[in-house]
Amino acid sequence: SSNVWTADMLTKVMAYFHAQEVMFTLSSLQMSIKSYLKNLLYQPRQLLSEFQQLDQQQFQTAMKYLFNSRKDHLEVGNISLDWDKTRERIFQSPGVNRTLFLVTLDKCFLALSVLDCVDILSQVLRVSAVNYLQPDVIGSLPNVLQEDAFRNLSTVFKDLYDKTSAKTQRALYGWMKQILQKSCNMSEFNESTSWVSAENLWILGRYMVHLPLEEIMKISLNEIRLFISYDNATKQLDTVYGITPELAQAFLERINSSGFDMRNTSTIYRQDSFSLSFMAVLGLLVCFYDDMEQMDAAVARALLHQMIKCNQLRGFQAEVQKLKSQLLNIAMQNQTLNDTLGSLSDAVVGLTSSQLESLSPDAVHNAIATLNQVSGWAKSQVMILSSKYLSYEKVLSFYTVSQMGALVTGISTQSFYSMNPKDLSQIIQGTTPQYLSDLSPAQQQGILRKIAASGDFSSSVKDIQGAFFKEISLSDLWKQTGYNSSMMKEKELRRSQALCLYELLSKKYYPVDLLSTGQLVKGVTCQLIESMGTDFFLNTFKFFEKNLHLLSPYQVNCLAWKFWKVSNASIPPFLLSVLPIEYLEYVSGPLCVPFIESLGKTEMDLLNPSLHKKNAVLQKVQECLNGSIADEYDVDLLGNLICHLPPAFLRSRMSLKAMATALYQFKLCQQLSHEQKTEIKYKLLELYGSPNNWTAETTLDVGPFIALMSKGELNVLAEKFPDIILQIAKTIGPISSAEELLSTVFESVSNASANIESSLSRPDCLGTRAPSSDEIIKLAEANAFWSVQELKCMDAGTFDKNVELLGTVSGFNGSQLIALKEKAKQVWGSLPDWKSYHIVSLGRIALALTEHEIQELDLHSIDTISVLSQQTEWTLTQARSILQGFLEDSGQTISTLKSFDLVGLGAILCALNSTEIMSIRTAEFSAAVARIGLLFCSTPVLRQFKKMTESVFSTATSWNSSILQDIGTIAGGLNEDELKAFDKNLMPYFQPIAIRCIPPEIFQTLSPEQIANLGPENAAMVTRLQREHLNASQLQSLQLVLDGARTSTPETQTGASTTQAVQTPAPSAPCLSGLGIWLCAVFTLHLPF
């Protein structure tokens, strides 16, 4: 009878319960309400049905509380509910969000104001538009809306365009079109005129790319003229990333016909009197402008300036490059490249190395303001332009470097090392932070080495930000003082640095100060976690949970055991998956949903590196799902867990309804097995039918999974949608994963190139088609299908222009690489004449160089070596030749090498002999040791590196956790006695990559206790050969650690059977079925806001 709950009313409710012989206290009633609420969060389908039973008034109140309430707590008489926390939990749950979305569509437009409903929809959709906005749901959208509500809702859909599938985009276009057509006076329109007015075009926004060609050609010229005159038309045309050349040209034609003179440069630029910035009216349409006749140089330059944004297009980059190339030629008419360089915008990226080499230092200096903003440079181009700019500037200072922008990466390591330390300190303080991270490890090492040697390092360390900090050696960290916890917040740390710094800082800072920095959690040891008091641990666990991605599986295992020990009733469900398999028995009933939900938000490999354990966890997940993925709610719940489900389960237990939603999630999976992909393929064929009948939208949505289709099906798709297939193939990765698709792409592009280019200069090339630039750009990885003869017949200019791209193709075989190497000799002349930038631009092609050819190259620069060392397929004799070439050409011996030389040599260091290794200077080795510890060298080489490491960090038996973590694979060089001598608590601090480098006959000397303390990640790295050398006791220890067992502390030995049961939510009282007291209390009565 009253609108407000009172204590008096609560008494009456209690009296009613007692009369029904249901014994309740106030606290048990409060628990029931909370428990009921919690259960609803874990049962979104149930929540949907409860929402659907609400009458209009109750629904209004519910929506107000969910979306407009400013209250932190709900007072129900004496009972207080933490409403803020509950609401936060609601919006974090994908299933509950889906329910809110569906119920808003179903009931909101009847119960609330249209504008309120649009606002609610936009809030819910921003959580996961791609999953909720499926094409069939679009049919539930209201098809009659008042104008302002329609505009607001269409704005929401425009903002979410990139987060929705191609099919959904098409369906939303259809919905918008239907409403816009209704709002038009259709009597004014007939077959020859269009419903697309200037205003409708603006409302469609990015959805204008779905207009059919014939509709565009019918748009009234007055409306086109009006649309182009809108202030925000340019902004809209800047975002039509999915436009095709045909549609763009149709719009350009209408714009031209409407009286706009596109040859007038004032059309291409519009001056905004407020910001004084120039904006291109045509937006991305300029990317397809093709009327070149009688165009003058000024217009060409203006167009080039606008074409900077064309790299945002979804495809058609080959066409854009071709157009830029044509405009470049026009822009340079009657002028030299030196004169026009600064006005060519990012088309300069299309210049060949020989064109850039011809530039004067003066021209590069004058054009630096343009050049420093261009993205997409190849490494060789940056090297040429940097050296030209620096030869003009003479002295390399902080100011010089700050002017260079993207060209900074072209400064040689030696030049950085020669700079004034104070200038270098200014550089690393973040004037050009986005470019610092692009510097090679050798360049970064060169900068740090110079600052460290200057004695000014202490003051500089605190200013080094981000990933650059990871390059500082442990030795240099130890030498410095004056660290504080707050300076760690902006830095990225290696795990070894974090171990060292945490220990150092813990002497003067509280753990909370250190954990709140984020990166320092990497340095928290298990001993530290175990020593935390119960309350302190429970209060600080949020720091670990927030930074879970920074922790090692070993640390997560320690956290799980600690939580189980101090509060197993409230352990976060995902941590149960880290404990031994028997602990999964606690996951059942009400715990199932939180268990799956929390696992789905975490990285499975972090929790369970071992395959056996992973399979047990996945078995539990399948049980929790009642053996099937029934619908989209299950897909929401699974999150990224869906990537790990076994193929048989996907085949027989996943409904088609779920598959439509799951497709997006599958596309995000990083490492699906071939068997999983095969089952996904069959599900897609079941869902969408034969590829012969697919639409363009279906093909786009299936995306990378088209690679699984048969050759015949791929041929059909390539014929129907060549541009889409090309676009998908660009994202597909190496040839091994998609051979059929890439060969289809190759045939499709080859067939489209009707003109056979043959090199008449070579008689053996008559009748052979030579690859063109256009084809090479389009094909990317599919270039691997050119025959050796076709590659031999490539035009010199085409090779020079595309050598970097060809050097990235992973599918070229030895014969193809030799053909390309010979082409390079033909184009660039004899090997001694090759410049550093030539060698750098070769990429994989360099692998075809013989050891004698390598000896002929000029290899004086460590930056050239640094690029060569990134190739992983060198033979030992080639690597040895590179090493010798570098030493001879740079006039160095092994004993004069600096730390940045060692870092730049990278994998080439594996070709050193033992005498050479021992002649490396200790200080230089010390600075580079963490980088050297990433190399996979032979055991004899690792043994010598281990000896060198002892000269830095003392004998192996004295190493601590941070040293062991820092040296990586070098630990593979330890001998039997050294390995046996390590304390069991140090075992988890071997890097996982080090474990597989330990020879089996040495690995077998580890005691069962040492093996039991390896930690889950290291144990998962043990190789088959290493296992074969272990005895039964060692194998048992290994199995225990893989299972997540804890053997280092006595109190964990008692096992799972003696622990108290995991608390499940309190059961609802019998009277709380149906709508439930929570909904009764909150929604039946109007509680005051």
XYZ file of N, CA and C in Angstrom, residues 6-211:
618
model
N 9.248 -0.038 4.701
C 9.502 0.448 6.061
C 9.844 -0.757 6.918
N 10.412 -0.462 8.080
C 10.726 -1.557 9.016
C 9.440 -2.285 9.378
N 8.353 -1.527 9.492
C 7.040 -2.076 9.849
C 6.591 -3.111 8.795
N 6.791 -2.757 7.507
C 6.377 -3.672 6.437
C 7.217 -4.944 6.472
N 8.498 -4.779 6.781
C 9.382 -5.933 6.857
C 8.907 -6.889 7.958
N 8.442 -6.305 9.081
C 7.909 -7.123 10.175
C 6.722 -7.946 9.688
N 5.831 -7.283 8.879
C 4.656 -7.981 8.345
C 5.087 -9.133 7.422
N 6.125 -8.878 6.602
C 6.630 -9.932 5.708
C 7.124 -11.109 6.534
N 7.877 -10.815 7.617
C 8.402 -11.876 8.464
C 7.261 -12.660 9.109
N 6.228 -11.920 9.550
C 5.068 -12.571 10.172
C 4.399 -13.513 9.173
N 4.335 -13.059 7.911
C 3.719 -13.896 6.863
C 4.518 -15.202 6.697
N 5.852 -15.079 6.642
C 6.692 -16.273 6.497
C 6.463 -17.252 7.650
N 6.432 -16.679 8.877
C 6.287 -17.536 10.045
C 4.924 -18.229 10.039
N 3.896 -17.495 9.582
C 2.554 -18.097 9.488
C 2.553 -19.277 8.514
N 3.427 -19.181 7.499
C 3.540 -20.276 6.523
C 4.504 -21.372 7.019
N 4.906 -21.203 8.267
C 5.853 -22.135 8.892
C 7.197 -22.186 8.151
N 7.559 -21.044 7.578
C 8.898 -20.903 6.982
C 9.708 -20.054 7.950
N 10.652 -20.692 8.622
C 11.397 -19.977 9.645
C 12.509 -19.123 9.015
N 12.433 -17.836 9.215
C 13.384 -16.903 8.630
C 13.820 -15.876 9.651
N 15.095 -15.556 9.651
C 15.558 -14.399 10.415
C 15.834 -13.295 9.417
N 16.036 -12.094 9.912
C 16.355 -10.969 9.012
C 17.627 -11.253 8.220
N 18.642 -11.795 8.925
C 19.912 -12.014 8.213
C 19.767 -13.112 7.162
N 18.951 -14.165 7.459
C 18.801 -15.214 6.442
C 17.986 -14.703 5.262
N 17.038 -13.761 5.549
C 16.280 -13.151 4.443
C 17.231 -12.340 3.558
N 18.110 -11.588 4.211
C 19.088 -10.793 3.445
C 19.987 -11.714 2.607
N 20.441 -12.813 3.204
C 21.276 -13.768 2.466
C 20.519 -14.335 1.272
N 19.225 -14.633 1.478
C 18.419 -15.195 0.393
C 18.279 -14.208 -0.761
N 18.058 -12.944 -0.402
C 17.928 -11.926 -1.459
C 19.234 -11.834 -2.240
N 20.350 -11.762 -1.504
C 21.652 -11.653 -2.171
C 21.943 -12.890 -3.024
N 21.619 -14.057 -2.447
C 21.887 -15.294 -3.158
C 21.033 -15.396 -4.414
N 19.771 -14.996 -4.272
C 18.868 -15.050 -5.428
C 19.395 -14.145 -6.552
N 19.824 -12.954 -6.103
C 20.358 -11.983 -7.064
C 21.591 -12.553 -7.777
N 22.474 -13.194 -6.968
C 23.704 -13.763 -7.524
C 23.370 -14.861 -8.536
N 22.389 -15.704 -8.148
C 21.992 -16.784 -9.049
C 21.465 -16.256 -10.378
N 20.728 -15.146 -10.300
C 20.182 -14.576 -11.543
C 21.309 -14.115 -12.466
N 22.368 -13.573 -11.846
C 23.508 -13.123 -12.654
C 24.132 -14.304 -13.388
N 24.086 -15.478 -12.755
C 24.675 -16.655 -13.375
C 23.684 -17.438 -14.234
N 22.434 -16.955 -14.282
C 21.422 -17.629 -15.108
C 20.701 -16.618 -15.991
N 21.400 -16.097 -16.987
C 20.820 -15.010 -17.789
C 19.547 -15.410 -18.535
N 19.420 -16.691 -18.872
C 18.187 -17.105 -19.558
C 17.000 -16.992 -18.606
N 17.234 -17.386 -17.329
C 16.199 -17.279 -16.294
C 15.850 -15.805 -16.082
N 16.895 -14.961 -16.063
C 16.684 -13.524 -15.888
C 15.814 -12.973 -17.021
N 16.063 -13.451 -18.238
C 15.269 -13.002 -19.398
C 13.796 -13.341 -19.185
N 13.540 -14.565 -18.727
C 12.138 -14.961 -18.573
C 11.481 -14.160 -17.441
N 12.256 -13.851 -16.373
C 11.694 -13.042 -15.281
C 11.403 -11.618 -15.753
N 12.299 -11.069 -16.541
C 12.074 -9.728 -17.103
C 10.822 -9.710 -17.987
N 10.655 -10.773 -18.749
C 9.523 -10.805 -19.679
C 8.185 -10.877 -18.950
N 8.215 -11.352 -17.678
C 6.973 -11.427 -16.905
C 6.625 -10.121 -16.201
N 7.545 -9.162 -16.191
C 7.269 -7.884 -15.525
C 6.193 -7.123 -16.284
N 5.317 -6.436 -15.519
C 4.371 -5.563 -16.222
C 5.081 -4.256 -16.564
N 4.362 -3.365 -17.241
C 4.982 -2.155 -17.771
C 5.616 -1.299 -16.680
N 4.874 -1.161 -15.561
C 5.360 -0.298 -14.490
C 6.617 -0.892 -13.835
N 6.579 -2.212 -13.589
C 7.742 -2.881 -13.007
C 8.958 -2.764 -13.932
N 8.708 -2.919 -15.222
C 9.803 -2.832 -16.196
C 10.437 -1.440 -16.174
N 9.571 -0.412 -16.108
C 10.076 0.975 -16.045
C 10.990 1.152 -14.842
N 10.524 0.668 -13.680
C 11.310 0.819 -12.447
C 12.644 0.067 -12.563
N 12.582 -1.157 -13.107
C 13.804 -1.952 -13.267
C 14.823 -1.199 -14.104
N 14.353 -0.639 -15.229
C 15.278 0.059 -16.130
C 15.849 1.323 -15.489
N 15.011 1.998 -14.699
C 15.512 3.198 -14.017
C 16.633 2.818 -13.058
N 16.401 1.733 -12.294
C 17.424 1.317 -11.332
C 18.700 0.876 -12.012
N 18.542 0.204 -13.136
C 19.724 -0.312 -13.819
C 20.508 0.779 -14.530
N 19.804 1.723 -15.141
C 20.505 2.657 -16.031
C 20.533 4.110 -15.553
N 19.655 4.467 -14.622
C 19.627 5.887 -14.232
C 19.831 6.124 -12.752
N 19.822 5.061 -11.947
C 19.893 5.260 -10.503
C 21.261 5.784 -10.098
N 21.236 6.725 -9.181
C 22.499 7.253 -8.663
C 22.787 6.654 -7.273
N 21.943 5.720 -6.847
C 22.084 5.182 -5.484
C 23.210 4.149 -5.406
N 23.997 4.213 -4.308
C 25.038 3.212 -4.087
C 24.466 1.976 -3.409
N 23.437 2.194 -2.569
C 22.846 1.084 -1.819
C 21.331 1.096 -1.971
N 20.727 -0.073 -1.898
C 19.266 -0.180 -1.852
C 18.876 -0.526 -0.426
N 18.022 0.293 0.141
C 17.557 0.027 1.493
C 16.186 -0.622 1.411
N 16.080 -1.855 1.893
C 14.792 -2.540 1.942
C 14.499 -2.723 3.428
N 13.847 -1.727 4.019
C 13.680 -1.735 5.469
C 15.047 -1.718 6.104
N 15.318 -2.722 6.955
C 16.621 -2.797 7.634
C 17.682 -3.450 6.776
N 17.260 -3.954 5.607
C 18.212 -4.690 4.772
C 18.850 -3.735 3.769
N 20.168 -3.812 3.705
C 20.878 -2.938 2.763
C 21.607 -3.795 1.732
N 21.408 -3.470 0.450
C 22.100 -4.193 -0.627
C 23.078 -3.247 -1.305
N 24.281 -3.715 -1.566
C 25.287 -2.903 -2.258
C 24.924 -2.852 -3.745
N 24.151 -1.844 -4.121
C 23.599 -1.775 -5.481
C 24.666 -1.417 -6.513
N 25.622 -0.574 -6.090
C 26.684 -0.154 -7.005
C 27.488 -1.368 -7.488
N 27.862 -2.213 -6.535
C 28.654 -3.394 -6.850
C 27.851 -4.365 -7.715
N 26.561 -4.505 -7.360
C 25.699 -5.424 -8.104
C 25.571 -4.975 -9.553
N 25.375 -3.663 -9.719
C 25.202 -3.144 -11.077
C 26.477 -3.314 -11.899
N 27.608 -3.089 -11.252
C 28.892 -3.276 -11.944
C 29.029 -4.729 -12.406
N 28.632 -5.655 -11.510
C 28.697 -7.087 -11.830
C 27.776 -7.426 -13.001
N 26.601 -6.771 -13.025
C 25.623 -7.008 -14.101
C 26.238 -6.649 -15.450
N 26.870 -5.472 -15.488
C 27.381 -4.997 -16.782
C 28.675 -5.701 -17.195
N 29.273 -6.449 -16.258
C 30.475 -7.212 -16.624
C 30.122 -8.584 -17.175
N 28.876 -8.990 -16.994
C 28.486 -10.337 -17.418
C 27.921 -10.312 -18.827
N 28.621 -10.969 -19.785
C 28.139 -10.936 -21.177
C 26.734 -11.512 -21.321
N 26.433 -12.576 -20.536
C 25.105 -13.191 -20.631
C 24.014 -12.256 -20.169
N 24.260 -11.570 -19.022
C 23.257 -10.636 -18.503
C 23.096 -9.466 -19.463
N 24.195 -9.013 -20.045
C 24.108 -7.928 -21.029
C 23.263 -8.332 -22.225
N 23.438 -9.584 -22.676
C 22.618 -10.060 -23.803
C 21.133 -10.031 -23.410
N 20.840 -10.470 -22.187
C 19.451 -10.453 -21.699
C 18.897 -9.023 -21.708
N 19.699 -8.091 -21.199
C 19.248 -6.688 -21.180
C 19.000 -6.186 -22.601
N 19.869 -6.589 -23.533
C 19.708 -6.176 -24.925
C 18.391 -6.724 -25.501
N 18.182 -8.027 -25.305
C 16.991 -8.671 -25.880
C 15.709 -8.146 -25.249
N 15.752 -7.928 -23.923
C 14.536 -7.469 -23.252
C 14.253 -6.001 -23.597
N 15.315 -5.237 -23.844
C 15.122 -3.839 -24.271
C 14.438 -3.815 -25.635
N 14.915 -4.649 -26.549
C 14.274 -4.722 -27.875
C 12.823 -5.164 -27.754
N 12.580 -6.096 -26.832
C 11.269 -6.718 -26.722
C 10.244 -5.809 -26.054
N 10.656 -5.133 -24.956
C 9.657 -4.430 -24.141
C 9.825 -2.916 -24.074
N 11.072 -2.457 -24.277
C 11.369 -1.060 -23.933
C 10.551 -0.055 -24.733
N 10.471 -0.267 -26.056
C 9.821 0.743 -26.906
C 8.327 0.862 -26.607
N 7.762 -0.147 -25.894
C 6.348 -0.080 -25.506
C 6.200 0.582 -24.135
N 7.256 0.492 -23.302
C 7.120 0.915 -21.909
C 7.752 2.272 -21.594
N 8.855 2.602 -22.269
C 9.573 3.844 -21.942
C 9.574 4.777 -23.140
N 10.098 5.983 -22.909
C 10.218 6.909 -24.037
C 11.235 6.347 -25.024
N 11.004 6.589 -26.288
C 11.867 6.046 -27.337
C 13.316 6.481 -27.132
N 13.511 7.739 -26.748
C 14.883 8.240 -26.568
C 15.590 7.515 -25.418
N 14.836 7.221 -24.338
C 15.429 6.458 -23.229
C 15.866 5.078 -23.697
N 15.027 4.434 -24.525
C 15.338 3.086 -25.020
C 16.577 3.101 -25.904
N 16.684 4.118 -26.722
C 17.853 4.242 -27.595
C 19.106 4.391 -26.731
N 18.990 5.180 -25.654
C 20.120 5.391 -24.757
C 20.528 4.079 -24.088
N 19.518 3.292 -23.648
C 19.788 2.003 -22.992
C 20.449 1.040 -23.987
N 19.909 0.980 -25.199
C 20.481 0.097 -26.230
C 21.943 0.438 -26.484
N 22.233 1.729 -26.571
C 23.612 2.125 -26.887
C 24.551 1.717 -25.762
N 24.088 1.824 -24.492
C 24.941 1.417 -23.362
C 25.236 -0.079 -23.407
N 24.195 -0.877 -23.679
C 24.363 -2.333 -23.677
C 25.202 -2.783 -24.865
N 24.970 -2.163 -26.031
C 25.659 -2.591 -27.252
C 27.156 -2.322 -27.209
N 27.544 -1.295 -26.455
C 28.973 -0.974 -26.433
C 29.778 -2.073 -25.750
N 29.106 -2.968 -25.012
C 29.814 -4.074 -24.364
C 30.259 -5.107 -25.400
N 29.339 -5.531 -26.267
C 29.713 -6.564 -27.240
C 28.775 -6.556 -28.431
N 28.857 -5.496 -29.215
C 27.938 -5.329 -30.348
C 28.007 -6.498 -31.310
N 29.204 -6.986 -31.537
C 29.376 -7.996 -32.586
C 28.632 -9.291 -32.236
N 28.542 -9.585 -30.931
C 27.848 -10.805 -30.536
C 26.337 -10.641 -30.453
N 25.877 -9.457 -30.049
C 24.435 -9.290 -29.856
C 23.726 -8.932 -31.154
N 24.380 -8.106 -31.965
C 23.721 -7.606 -33.187
C 23.851 -8.596 -34.331
N 23.150 -9.696 -34.245
C 23.142 -10.664 -35.345
C 22.045 -10.253 -36.341
N 22.180 -10.634 -37.622
C 21.203 -10.202 -38.635
C 19.748 -10.503 -38.252
N 19.491 -11.677 -37.615
C 18.096 -11.995 -37.283
C 17.529 -11.064 -36.218
N 18.408 -10.504 -35.356
C 17.950 -9.582 -34.307
C 17.541 -8.237 -34.908
N 18.183 -7.868 -36.030
C 17.875 -6.565 -36.658
C 16.388 -6.507 -37.023
N 15.822 -7.676 -37.333
C 14.383 -7.723 -37.662
C 13.502 -7.309 -36.498
N 14.029 -7.347 -35.258
C 13.232 -6.952 -34.083
C 13.295 -5.447 -33.822
N 14.147 -4.737 -34.540
C 14.233 -3.284 -34.336
C 12.928 -2.636 -34.791
N 12.471 -1.606 -34.075
C 11.216 -0.943 -34.488
C 11.359 -0.348 -35.883
N 10.345 -0.558 -36.752
C 10.458 -0.002 -38.106
C 9.697 1.307 -38.272
N 9.131 1.796 -37.146
C 8.575 3.154 -37.160
C 9.151 3.864 -35.950
N 9.886 4.931 -36.179
C 10.511 5.681 -35.087
C 10.395 7.166 -35.351
N 10.209 7.942 -34.272
C 10.220 9.396 -34.477
C 11.626 9.820 -34.905
N 11.688 10.946 -35.568
C 12.920 11.336 -36.274
C 14.150 11.397 -35.376
N 14.029 12.086 -34.202
C 15.236 12.242 -33.369
C 15.697 10.898 -32.787
N 14.730 10.011 -32.468
C 15.108 8.688 -31.949
C 15.829 7.877 -33.022
N 15.313 7.944 -34.254
C 15.944 7.218 -35.357
C 17.369 7.731 -35.591
N 17.515 9.050 -35.554
C 18.852 9.623 -35.772
C 19.822 9.168 -34.670
N 19.340 9.178 -33.417
C 20.212 8.759 -32.306
C 20.616 7.293 -32.451
N 19.631 6.452 -32.805
C 19.913 5.024 -32.908
C 20.832 4.745 -34.108
N 20.589 5.436 -35.214
C 21.457 5.212 -36.386
C 22.876 5.708 -36.096
N 23.004 6.740 -35.249
C 24.339 7.204 -34.851
C 25.059 6.122 -34.048
N 24.303 5.447 -33.148
C 24.890 4.339 -32.370
C 25.409 3.267 -33.332
N 24.587 2.919 -34.332
C 24.984 1.867 -35.272
C 26.174 2.316 -36.130
N 26.235 3.601 -36.438
C 27.390 4.089 -37.215
C 28.677 3.965 -36.390
N 28.568 4.272 -35.083
C 29.744 4.174 -34.206
C 30.225 2.729 -34.063
N 29.268 1.780 -34.165
C 29.601 0.368 -33.946
C 29.904 -0.374 -35.251
N 29.979 0.351 -36.357
C 30.106 -0.272 -37.676
C 31.227 -1.325 -37.701
N 32.407 -0.963 -37.202
C 33.556 -1.883 -37.274
C 33.438 -3.071 -36.333
N 32.516 -2.976 -35.375
C 32.382 -4.074 -34.405
C 31.312 -5.070 -34.815
N 30.719 -4.878 -35.984
C 29.647 -5.787 -36.404
C 30.067 -6.569 -37.646
N 29.401 -7.697 -37.859
C 29.740 -8.545 -39.009
C 29.234 -7.907 -40.303
N 29.761 -8.381 -41.430
C 29.357 -7.839 -42.739
C 27.858 -8.077 -42.972
N 27.363 -9.240 -42.544
C 25.932 -9.532 -42.709
C 25.087 -8.573 -41.887
N 25.538 -8.285 -40.674
C 24.810 -7.347 -39.809
C 24.850 -5.948 -40.408
N 25.991 -5.562 -40.942
C 26.089 -4.237 -41.587
C 25.073 -4.125 -42.724
N 24.984 -5.175 -43.522
C 24.025 -5.187 -44.639
C 22.583 -5.112 -44.114
N 22.300 -5.865 -43.020
C 20.938 -5.865 -42.445
C 20.600 -4.493 -41.856
N 21.573 -3.861 -41.197
C 21.325 -2.522 -40.625
C 21.096 -1.494 -41.729
N 21.843 -1.639 -42.811
C 21.607 -0.755 -43.972
C 20.157 -0.922 -44.452
N 19.708 -2.176 -44.530
C 18.338 -2.451 -44.967
C 17.310 -1.814 -44.040
N 17.562 -1.893 -42.724
C 16.639 -1.297 -41.738
C 16.603 0.229 -41.878
N 17.786 0.846 -42.031
C 17.852 2.305 -42.184
C 17.168 2.746 -43.474
N 17.427 1.998 -44.533
C 16.837 2.323 -45.841
C 15.305 2.284 -45.763
N 14.799 1.254 -45.090
C 13.336 1.083 -44.973
C 12.707 2.294 -44.275
N 13.325 2.736 -43.173
C 12.774 3.887 -42.427
C 12.937 5.177 -43.229
N 14.106 5.329 -43.875
C 14.342 6.561 -44.657
C 13.375 6.650 -45.840
N 13.107 5.513 -46.454
C 12.161 5.522 -47.585
C 10.763 5.899 -47.123
N 10.397 5.397 -45.917
C 9.068 5.727 -45.385
C 8.956 7.217 -45.105
N 10.069 7.794 -44.627
C 10.017 9.212 -44.255
C 9.992 10.119 -45.475
N 10.381 9.559 -46.636
C 10.343 10.352 -47.874
C 8.899 10.388 -48.394
N 8.607 11.429 -49.114
C 7.320 11.439 -49.827
C 7.561 10.671 -51.115
N 7.204 9.373 -51.094
C 7.587 8.510 -52.216
C 6.941 8.912 -53.535
N 5.905 9.746 -53.447
C 5.277 10.183 -54.711
C 6.238 11.055 -55.513
N 7.198 11.674 -54.786
C 8.180 12.520 -55.487
C 9.233 11.679 -56.200
N 9.295 10.396 -55.811
C 10.344 9.551 -56.384
C 9.749 8.537 -57.345
N 10.449 8.304 -58.386
C 10.013 7.269 -59.323
C 11.242 6.452 -59.708
N 11.122 5.681 -60.752
C 12.232 4.788 -61.104
C 13.496 5.526 -61.523
N 13.320 6.742 -61.957
C 14.505 7.461 -62.443
C 15.119 8.358 -61.369
N 14.427 8.575 -60.251
C 15.016 9.386 -59.175
C 15.148 8.533 -57.918
N 16.044 8.929 -57.039
C 16.374 8.096 -55.890
C 15.791 8.649 -54.602
N 15.563 7.755 -53.653
C 15.146 8.165 -52.308
C 16.320 8.754 -51.527
N 17.532 8.674 -52.096
C 18.731 9.126 -51.370
C 18.898 10.637 -51.519
N 18.439 11.349 -50.497
C 18.617 12.813 -50.477
C 19.945 13.119 -49.799
N 20.328 14.389 -49.799
C 21.577 14.800 -49.142
C 21.538 14.415 -47.662
N 20.374 14.661 -47.052
C 20.241 14.375 -45.624
C 20.285 12.861 -45.359
N 19.617 12.093 -46.220
C 19.631 10.631 -46.056
C 21.041 10.066 -46.217
N 21.780 10.673 -47.126
C 23.158 10.233 -47.346
C 23.985 10.485 -46.080
N 23.728 11.619 -45.466
C 24.444 11.954 -44.233
C 24.034 11.009 -43.100
N 22.723 10.691 -43.003
C 22.241 9.775 -41.957
C 22.830 8.375 -42.157
N 22.921 7.935 -43.406
C 23.493 6.604 -43.683
C 24.939 6.517 -43.208
N 25.670 7.616 -43.316
C 27.062 7.613 -42.873
C 27.853 6.517 -43.579
N 28.558 5.694 -42.800
C 29.398 4.649 -43.405
C 28.578 3.591 -44.132
N 27.264 3.526 -43.820
C 26.418 2.523 -44.484
C 26.156 2.892 -45.941
N 26.632 4.074 -46.367
C 26.441 4.476 -47.771
C 27.201 3.543 -48.723
N 28.174 2.784 -48.195
C 28.920 1.870 -49.074
C 28.060 0.679 -49.494
N 26.891 0.533 -48.890
C 25.996 -0.566 -49.274
C 24.990 -0.156 -50.340
N 25.012 1.124 -50.732
C 24.107 1.566 -51.801
C 24.480 0.859 -53.107
